[in-house]
Tab-separated table of C-alpha atoms in Angstrom:
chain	number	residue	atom	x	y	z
A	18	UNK	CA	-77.020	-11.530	-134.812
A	19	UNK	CA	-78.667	-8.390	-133.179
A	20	UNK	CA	-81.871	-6.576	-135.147
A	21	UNK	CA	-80.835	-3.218	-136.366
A	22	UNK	CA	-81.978	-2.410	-132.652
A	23	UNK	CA	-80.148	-2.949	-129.857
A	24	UNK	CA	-81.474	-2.110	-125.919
A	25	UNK	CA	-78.656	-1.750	-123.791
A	26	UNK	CA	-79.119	-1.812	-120.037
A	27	UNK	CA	-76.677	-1.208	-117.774
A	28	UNK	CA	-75.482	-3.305	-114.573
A	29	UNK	CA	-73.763	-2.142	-111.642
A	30	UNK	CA	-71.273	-4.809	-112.377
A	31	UNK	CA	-70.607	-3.028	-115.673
A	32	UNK	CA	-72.518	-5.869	-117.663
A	33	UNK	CA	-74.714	-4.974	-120.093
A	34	UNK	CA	-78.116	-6.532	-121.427
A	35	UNK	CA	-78.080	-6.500	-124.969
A	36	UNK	CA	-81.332	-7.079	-126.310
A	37	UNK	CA	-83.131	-6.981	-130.476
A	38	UNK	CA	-86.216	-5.487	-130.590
A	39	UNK	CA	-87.857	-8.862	-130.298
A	40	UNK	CA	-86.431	-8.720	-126.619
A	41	UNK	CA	-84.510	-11.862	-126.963
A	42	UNK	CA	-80.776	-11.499	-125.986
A	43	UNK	CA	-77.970	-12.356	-123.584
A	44	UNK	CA	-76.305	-10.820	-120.562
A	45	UNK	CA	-72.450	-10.392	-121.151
A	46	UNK	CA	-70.472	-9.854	-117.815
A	47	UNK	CA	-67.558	-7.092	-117.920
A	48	UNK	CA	-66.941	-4.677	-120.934
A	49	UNK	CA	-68.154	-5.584	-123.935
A	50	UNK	CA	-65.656	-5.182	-127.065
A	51	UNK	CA	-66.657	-4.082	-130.096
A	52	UNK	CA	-64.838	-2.638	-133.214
A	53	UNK	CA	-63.156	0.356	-131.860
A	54	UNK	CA	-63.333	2.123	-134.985
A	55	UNK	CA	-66.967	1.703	-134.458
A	56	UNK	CA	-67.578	2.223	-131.241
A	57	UNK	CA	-65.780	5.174	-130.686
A	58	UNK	CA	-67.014	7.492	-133.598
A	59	UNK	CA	-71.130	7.821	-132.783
A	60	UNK	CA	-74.079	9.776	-132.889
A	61	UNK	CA	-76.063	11.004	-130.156
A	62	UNK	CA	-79.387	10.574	-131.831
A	63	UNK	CA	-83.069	12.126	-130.243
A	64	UNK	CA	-84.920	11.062	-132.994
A	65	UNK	CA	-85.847	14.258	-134.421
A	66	UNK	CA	-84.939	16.157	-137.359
A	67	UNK	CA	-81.415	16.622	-137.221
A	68	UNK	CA	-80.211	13.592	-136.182
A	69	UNK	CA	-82.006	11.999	-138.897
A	70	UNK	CA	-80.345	13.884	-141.172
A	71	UNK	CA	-76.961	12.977	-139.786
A	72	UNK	CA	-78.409	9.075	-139.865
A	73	UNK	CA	-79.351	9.745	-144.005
A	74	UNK	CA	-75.990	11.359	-144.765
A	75	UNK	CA	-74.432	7.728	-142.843
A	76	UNK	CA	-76.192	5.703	-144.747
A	77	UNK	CA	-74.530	7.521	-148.033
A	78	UNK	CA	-71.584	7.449	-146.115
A	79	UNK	CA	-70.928	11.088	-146.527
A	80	UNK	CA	-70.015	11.516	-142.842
A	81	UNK	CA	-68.061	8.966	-140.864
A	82	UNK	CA	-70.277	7.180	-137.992
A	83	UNK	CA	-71.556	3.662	-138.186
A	84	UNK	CA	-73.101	4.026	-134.549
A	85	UNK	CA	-76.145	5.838	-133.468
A	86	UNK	CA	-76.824	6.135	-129.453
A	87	UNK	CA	-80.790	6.841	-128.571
A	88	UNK	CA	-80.712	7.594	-124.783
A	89	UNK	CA	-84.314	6.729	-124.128
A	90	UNK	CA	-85.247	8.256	-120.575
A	91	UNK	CA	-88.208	6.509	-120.183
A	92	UNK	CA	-91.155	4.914	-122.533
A	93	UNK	CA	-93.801	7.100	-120.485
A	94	UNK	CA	-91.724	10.311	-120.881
A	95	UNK	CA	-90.563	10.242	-124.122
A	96	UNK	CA	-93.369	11.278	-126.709
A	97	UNK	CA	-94.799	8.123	-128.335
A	98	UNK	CA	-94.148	9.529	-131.564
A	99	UNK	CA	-90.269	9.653	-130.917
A	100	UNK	CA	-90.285	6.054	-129.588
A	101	UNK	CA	-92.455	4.863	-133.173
A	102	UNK	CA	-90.044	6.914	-135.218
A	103	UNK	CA	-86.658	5.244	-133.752
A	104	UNK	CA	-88.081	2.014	-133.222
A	105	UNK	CA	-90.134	1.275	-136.554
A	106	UNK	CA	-88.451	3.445	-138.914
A	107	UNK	CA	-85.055	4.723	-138.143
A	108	UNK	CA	-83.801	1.452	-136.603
A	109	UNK	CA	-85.068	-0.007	-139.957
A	110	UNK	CA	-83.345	2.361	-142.252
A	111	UNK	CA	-80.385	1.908	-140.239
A	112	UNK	CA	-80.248	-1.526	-140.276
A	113	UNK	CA	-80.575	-1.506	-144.280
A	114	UNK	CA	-78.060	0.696	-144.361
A	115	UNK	CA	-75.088	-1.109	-141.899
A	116	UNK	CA	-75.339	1.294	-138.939
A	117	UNK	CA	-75.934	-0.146	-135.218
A	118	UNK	CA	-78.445	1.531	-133.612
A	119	UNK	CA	-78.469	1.248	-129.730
A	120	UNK	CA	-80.887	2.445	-127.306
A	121	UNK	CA	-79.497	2.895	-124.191
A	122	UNK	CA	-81.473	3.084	-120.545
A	123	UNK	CA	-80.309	4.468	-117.150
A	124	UNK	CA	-79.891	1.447	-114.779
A	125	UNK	CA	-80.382	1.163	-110.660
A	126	UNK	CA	-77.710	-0.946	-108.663
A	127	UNK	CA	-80.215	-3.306	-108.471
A	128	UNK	CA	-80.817	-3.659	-112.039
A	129	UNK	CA	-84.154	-2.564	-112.648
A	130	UNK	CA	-84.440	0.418	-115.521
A	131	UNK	CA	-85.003	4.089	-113.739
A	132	UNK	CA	-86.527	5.997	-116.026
A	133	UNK	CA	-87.732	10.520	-115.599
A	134	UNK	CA	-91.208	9.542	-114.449
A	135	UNK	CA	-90.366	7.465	-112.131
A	136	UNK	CA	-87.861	9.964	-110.331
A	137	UNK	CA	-90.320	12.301	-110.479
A	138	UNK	CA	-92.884	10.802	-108.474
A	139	UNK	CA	-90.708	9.585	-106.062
A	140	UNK	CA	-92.164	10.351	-102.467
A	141	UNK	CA	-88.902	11.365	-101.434
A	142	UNK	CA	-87.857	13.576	-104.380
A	143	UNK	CA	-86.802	16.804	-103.235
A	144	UNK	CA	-85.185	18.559	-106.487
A	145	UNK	CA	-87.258	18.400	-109.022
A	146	UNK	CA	-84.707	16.869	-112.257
A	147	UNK	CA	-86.785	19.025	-115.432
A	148	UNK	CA	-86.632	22.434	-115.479
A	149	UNK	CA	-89.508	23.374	-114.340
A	150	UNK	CA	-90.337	27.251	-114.440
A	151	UNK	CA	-90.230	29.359	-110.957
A	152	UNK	CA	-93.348	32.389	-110.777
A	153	UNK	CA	-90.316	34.549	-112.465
A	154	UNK	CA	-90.527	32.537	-115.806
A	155	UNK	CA	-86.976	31.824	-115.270
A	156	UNK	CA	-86.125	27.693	-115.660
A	157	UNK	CA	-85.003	25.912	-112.603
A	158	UNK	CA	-82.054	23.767	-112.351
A	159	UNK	CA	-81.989	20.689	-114.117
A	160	UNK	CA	-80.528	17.108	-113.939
A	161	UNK	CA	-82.478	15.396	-116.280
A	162	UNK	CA	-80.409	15.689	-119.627
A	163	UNK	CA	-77.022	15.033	-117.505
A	164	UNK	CA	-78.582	11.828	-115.642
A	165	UNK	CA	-80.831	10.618	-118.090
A	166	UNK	CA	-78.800	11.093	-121.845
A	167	UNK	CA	-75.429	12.571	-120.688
A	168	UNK	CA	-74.510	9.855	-118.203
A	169	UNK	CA	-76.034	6.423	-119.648
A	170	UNK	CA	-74.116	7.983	-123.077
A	171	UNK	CA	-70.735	7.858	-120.862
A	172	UNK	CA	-71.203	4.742	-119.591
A	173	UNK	CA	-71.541	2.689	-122.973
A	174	UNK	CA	-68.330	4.562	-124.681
A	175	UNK	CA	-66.138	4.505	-121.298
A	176	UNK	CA	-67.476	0.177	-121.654
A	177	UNK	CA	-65.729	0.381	-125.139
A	178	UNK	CA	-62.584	2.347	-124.378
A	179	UNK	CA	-63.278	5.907	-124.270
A	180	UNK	CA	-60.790	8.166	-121.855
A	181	UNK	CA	-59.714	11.239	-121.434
A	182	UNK	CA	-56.247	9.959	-123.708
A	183	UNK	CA	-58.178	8.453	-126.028
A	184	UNK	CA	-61.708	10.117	-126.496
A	185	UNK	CA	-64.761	9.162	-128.118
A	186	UNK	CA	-65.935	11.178	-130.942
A	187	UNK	CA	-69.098	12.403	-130.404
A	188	UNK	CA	-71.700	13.958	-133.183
A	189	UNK	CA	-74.150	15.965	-132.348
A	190	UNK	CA	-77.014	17.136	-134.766
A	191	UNK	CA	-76.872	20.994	-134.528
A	192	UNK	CA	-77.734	22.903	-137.720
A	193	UNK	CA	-76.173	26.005	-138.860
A	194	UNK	CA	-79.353	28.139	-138.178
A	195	UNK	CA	-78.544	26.780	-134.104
A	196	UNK	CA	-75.385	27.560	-134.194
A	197	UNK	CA	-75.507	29.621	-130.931
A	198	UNK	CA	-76.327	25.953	-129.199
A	199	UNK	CA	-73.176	24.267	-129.953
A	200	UNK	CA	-71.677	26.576	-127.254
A	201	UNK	CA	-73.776	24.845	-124.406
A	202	UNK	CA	-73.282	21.444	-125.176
A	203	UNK	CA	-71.011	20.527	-121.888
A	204	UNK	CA	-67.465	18.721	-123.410
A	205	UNK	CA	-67.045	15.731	-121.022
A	206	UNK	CA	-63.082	14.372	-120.685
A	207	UNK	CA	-63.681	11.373	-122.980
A	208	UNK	CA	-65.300	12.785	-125.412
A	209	UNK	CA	-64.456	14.846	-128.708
A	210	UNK	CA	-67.790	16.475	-129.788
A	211	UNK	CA	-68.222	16.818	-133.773
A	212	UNK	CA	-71.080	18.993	-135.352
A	213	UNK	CA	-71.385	17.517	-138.796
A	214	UNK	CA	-73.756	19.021	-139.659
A	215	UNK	CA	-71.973	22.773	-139.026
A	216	UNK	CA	-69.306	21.053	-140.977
A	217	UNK	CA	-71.491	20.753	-143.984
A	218	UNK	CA	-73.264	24.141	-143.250
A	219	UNK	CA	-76.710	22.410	-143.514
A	220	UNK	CA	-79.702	24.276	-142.037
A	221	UNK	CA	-83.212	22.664	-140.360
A	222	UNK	CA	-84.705	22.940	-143.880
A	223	UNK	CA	-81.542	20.984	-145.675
A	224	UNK	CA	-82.253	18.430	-143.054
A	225	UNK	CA	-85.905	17.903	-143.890
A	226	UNK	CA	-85.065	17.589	-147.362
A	227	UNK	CA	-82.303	15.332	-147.181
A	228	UNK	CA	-84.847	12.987	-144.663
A	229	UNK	CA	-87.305	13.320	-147.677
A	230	UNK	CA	-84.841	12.823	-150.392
A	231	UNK	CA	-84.307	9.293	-148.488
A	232	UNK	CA	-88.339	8.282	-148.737
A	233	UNK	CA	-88.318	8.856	-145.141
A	234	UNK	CA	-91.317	10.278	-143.544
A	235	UNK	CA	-90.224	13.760	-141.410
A	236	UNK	CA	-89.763	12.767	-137.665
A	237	UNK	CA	-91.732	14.827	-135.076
A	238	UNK	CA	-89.782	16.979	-132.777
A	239	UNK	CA	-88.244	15.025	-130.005
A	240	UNK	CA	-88.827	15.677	-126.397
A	241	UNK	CA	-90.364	14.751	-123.450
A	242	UNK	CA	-94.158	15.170	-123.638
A	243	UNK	CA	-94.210	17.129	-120.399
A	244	UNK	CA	-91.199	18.910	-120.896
A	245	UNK	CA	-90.871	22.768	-120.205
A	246	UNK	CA	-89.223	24.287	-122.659
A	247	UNK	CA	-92.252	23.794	-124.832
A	248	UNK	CA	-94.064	26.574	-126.106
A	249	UNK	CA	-97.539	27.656	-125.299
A	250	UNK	CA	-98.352	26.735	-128.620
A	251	UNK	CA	-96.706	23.495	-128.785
A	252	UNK	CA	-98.728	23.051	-125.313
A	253	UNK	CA	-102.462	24.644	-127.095
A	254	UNK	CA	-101.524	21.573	-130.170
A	255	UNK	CA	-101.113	18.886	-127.321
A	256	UNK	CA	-104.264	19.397	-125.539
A	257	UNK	CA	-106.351	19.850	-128.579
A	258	UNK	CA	-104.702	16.656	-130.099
A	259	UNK	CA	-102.915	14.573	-127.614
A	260	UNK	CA	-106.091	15.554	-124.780
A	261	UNK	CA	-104.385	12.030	-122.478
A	262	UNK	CA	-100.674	13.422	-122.812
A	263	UNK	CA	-101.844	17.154	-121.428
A	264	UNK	CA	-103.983	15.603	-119.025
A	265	UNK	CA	-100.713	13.794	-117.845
A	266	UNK	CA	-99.082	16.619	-117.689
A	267	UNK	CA	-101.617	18.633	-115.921
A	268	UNK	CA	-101.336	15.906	-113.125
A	269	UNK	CA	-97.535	15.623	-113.429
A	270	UNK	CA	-97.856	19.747	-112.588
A	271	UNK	CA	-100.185	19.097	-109.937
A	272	UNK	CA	-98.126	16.460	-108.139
A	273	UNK	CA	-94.719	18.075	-108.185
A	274	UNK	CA	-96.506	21.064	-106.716
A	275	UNK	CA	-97.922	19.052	-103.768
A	276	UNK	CA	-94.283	17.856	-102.926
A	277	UNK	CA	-93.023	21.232	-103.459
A	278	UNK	CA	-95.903	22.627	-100.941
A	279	UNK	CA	-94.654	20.015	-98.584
A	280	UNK	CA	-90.739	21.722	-98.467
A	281	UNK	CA	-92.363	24.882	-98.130
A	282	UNK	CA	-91.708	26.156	-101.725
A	283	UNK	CA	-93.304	28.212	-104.110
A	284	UNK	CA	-95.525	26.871	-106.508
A	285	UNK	CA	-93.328	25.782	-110.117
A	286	UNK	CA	-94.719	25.375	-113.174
A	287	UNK	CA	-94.323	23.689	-116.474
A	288	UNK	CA	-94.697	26.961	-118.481
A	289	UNK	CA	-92.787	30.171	-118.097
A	290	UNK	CA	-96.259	32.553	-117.501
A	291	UNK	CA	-96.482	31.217	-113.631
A	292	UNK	CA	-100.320	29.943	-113.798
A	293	UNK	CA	-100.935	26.185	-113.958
A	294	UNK	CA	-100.711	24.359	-117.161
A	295	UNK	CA	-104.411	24.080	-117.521
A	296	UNK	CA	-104.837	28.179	-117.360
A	297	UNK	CA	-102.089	28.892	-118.875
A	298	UNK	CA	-102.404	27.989	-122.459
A	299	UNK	CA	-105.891	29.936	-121.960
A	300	UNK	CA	-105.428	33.014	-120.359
A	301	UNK	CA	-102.076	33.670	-122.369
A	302	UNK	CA	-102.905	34.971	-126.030
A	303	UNK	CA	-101.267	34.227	-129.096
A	304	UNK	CA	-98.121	36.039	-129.984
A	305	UNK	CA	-94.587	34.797	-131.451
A	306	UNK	CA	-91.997	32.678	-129.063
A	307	UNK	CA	-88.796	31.019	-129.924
A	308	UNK	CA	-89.359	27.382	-131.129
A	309	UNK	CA	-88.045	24.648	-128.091
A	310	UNK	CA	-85.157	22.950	-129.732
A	311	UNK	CA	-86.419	19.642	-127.709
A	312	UNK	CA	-83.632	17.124	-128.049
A	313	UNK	CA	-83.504	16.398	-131.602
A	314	UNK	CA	-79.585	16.206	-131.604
A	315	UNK	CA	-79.485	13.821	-128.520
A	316	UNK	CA	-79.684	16.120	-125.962
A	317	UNK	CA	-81.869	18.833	-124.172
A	318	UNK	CA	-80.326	22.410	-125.685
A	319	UNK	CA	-83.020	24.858	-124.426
């Protein structure tokens, strides 16, 4: 029997690894059949606040989903705090409660785990996947949500049945106070996206206290360490207090600058006031700017 979680890797057979956190497991060739009652009603979990929530109000059974999908995009991009959260306490509760908890990782053809860092220092890379900010302010294109939570989130329900006849429900952890977000989250053919929490009108603050109503300890917002949606003082926080994670993303900066010099680009960076990370969160003073959303609910919603 599986620990409360399960690392799923994906094959370009369309076997899975299914692992328990000890990292003992088995490969199973082909689909892989669970309870479709199960497997088709889950929740795209980040880790973060709301998602939390929507794993409390599970374990009361006061919303329908017995399944909870972390799309981890890599253990050097995802904040170290996320990865404790799922991994020592949420999997736990979960697991006390009756509710699988999967992590799920993007998979090359020839097995071996891709994760965001990775593709971004690829010598070749030549569109940058995170949304890195051009000299305007203005957020570039990115891939990384759609490759890296989107995708690997497809694969496992279209494993267990999900189609465009018979979708997959989906829930996502937006609160009422976000309600302007649940327009961007992108509908895919097999999938039926549910906001329970909308459906109970709960806000942010109704999530904390439902999370602390559990004896759970408050999870810290989910997102990439390096990502750039952060705020400048989200950014001032990690380099006074996380001084190795800024200096990571100081290089990270540095390096996808170098291959952008080498296309003949303009300089990109990870903050929207076009000076490098390490300036930035120095020259720019204080003043008020919309909290990043992160990807508490799953997904990246900036």
């Amino acid at each position: 029997m599986l620990d409360a979680l399960t690392i799923t890797n994906y094959g370009r057979n369309g076997g899975v690894e299914m692992f328990n956190s000890a990292g003992t497991g088995a490969r199973v060739e082909g689909s892989v059949e669970l309870d479709r009652a199960e497997s088709l009603r889950v929740i795209s979990y980040g880790g973060g606040v709301q998602s939390t929530a929507l794993l409390v109000l599970a374990a009361q059974r006061k919303i329908d989903f017995l399944t909870f999908l972390f799309a981890n995009v890599g253990d050097e991009s995802e904040h170290p705090a996320t990865l404790a959260y799922v991994r020592e306490i949420a999997a736990a509760y979960a697991g006390r409660h009756g509710i699988a908890m999967h992590e799920l990782h993007r998979q090359r053809r020839d097995g071996s785990i891709e994760t965001l860092w990775e593709r971004l220092h690829e010598p070749r890379l030549r569109s940058i996947p995170i949304p890195i900010r051009m000299d305007n302010g203005a957020p570039g294109r990115r891939s990384c949500t759609s490759d890296f939570k989107i995708k690997v989130v497809a694969k496992w329900l279209k494993e267990r049945g999900a189609t465009p006849r018979n979708p997959a429900v989906v829930g996502v952890g937006i609160s009422l106070d976000e309600i302007h977000r649940a327009n961007k989250r992108r509908c895919e053919p097999y999938e039926q996206i549910d906001y329970p929490l909308l459906d109970l009108a709960l806000r942010r603050d109704d999530c904390v206290q439902i999370i602390t109503t559990a004896g759970l300890p408050v999870p810290p917002k989910s997102a990439c360490f390096f990502c750039p949606f952060k705020t400048v003082a989200a950014w001032r926080h990690q380099r006074r207090y996380e001084p190795e994670l800024f200096e990571k993303s100081v290089q990270l900066e540095a390096v996808l600058n170098e291959k952008r010099a080498m296309l003949g680009r303009d300089a990109a960076y990870l903050t929207r006031y076009g000076v490098p990370l390490d300036r930035a969160i120095q020259a720019i003073p204080e003043r008020p700017e919309h909290l990043d959303s992160g990807c508490d609910s799953g997904w990246c919603g900036s």
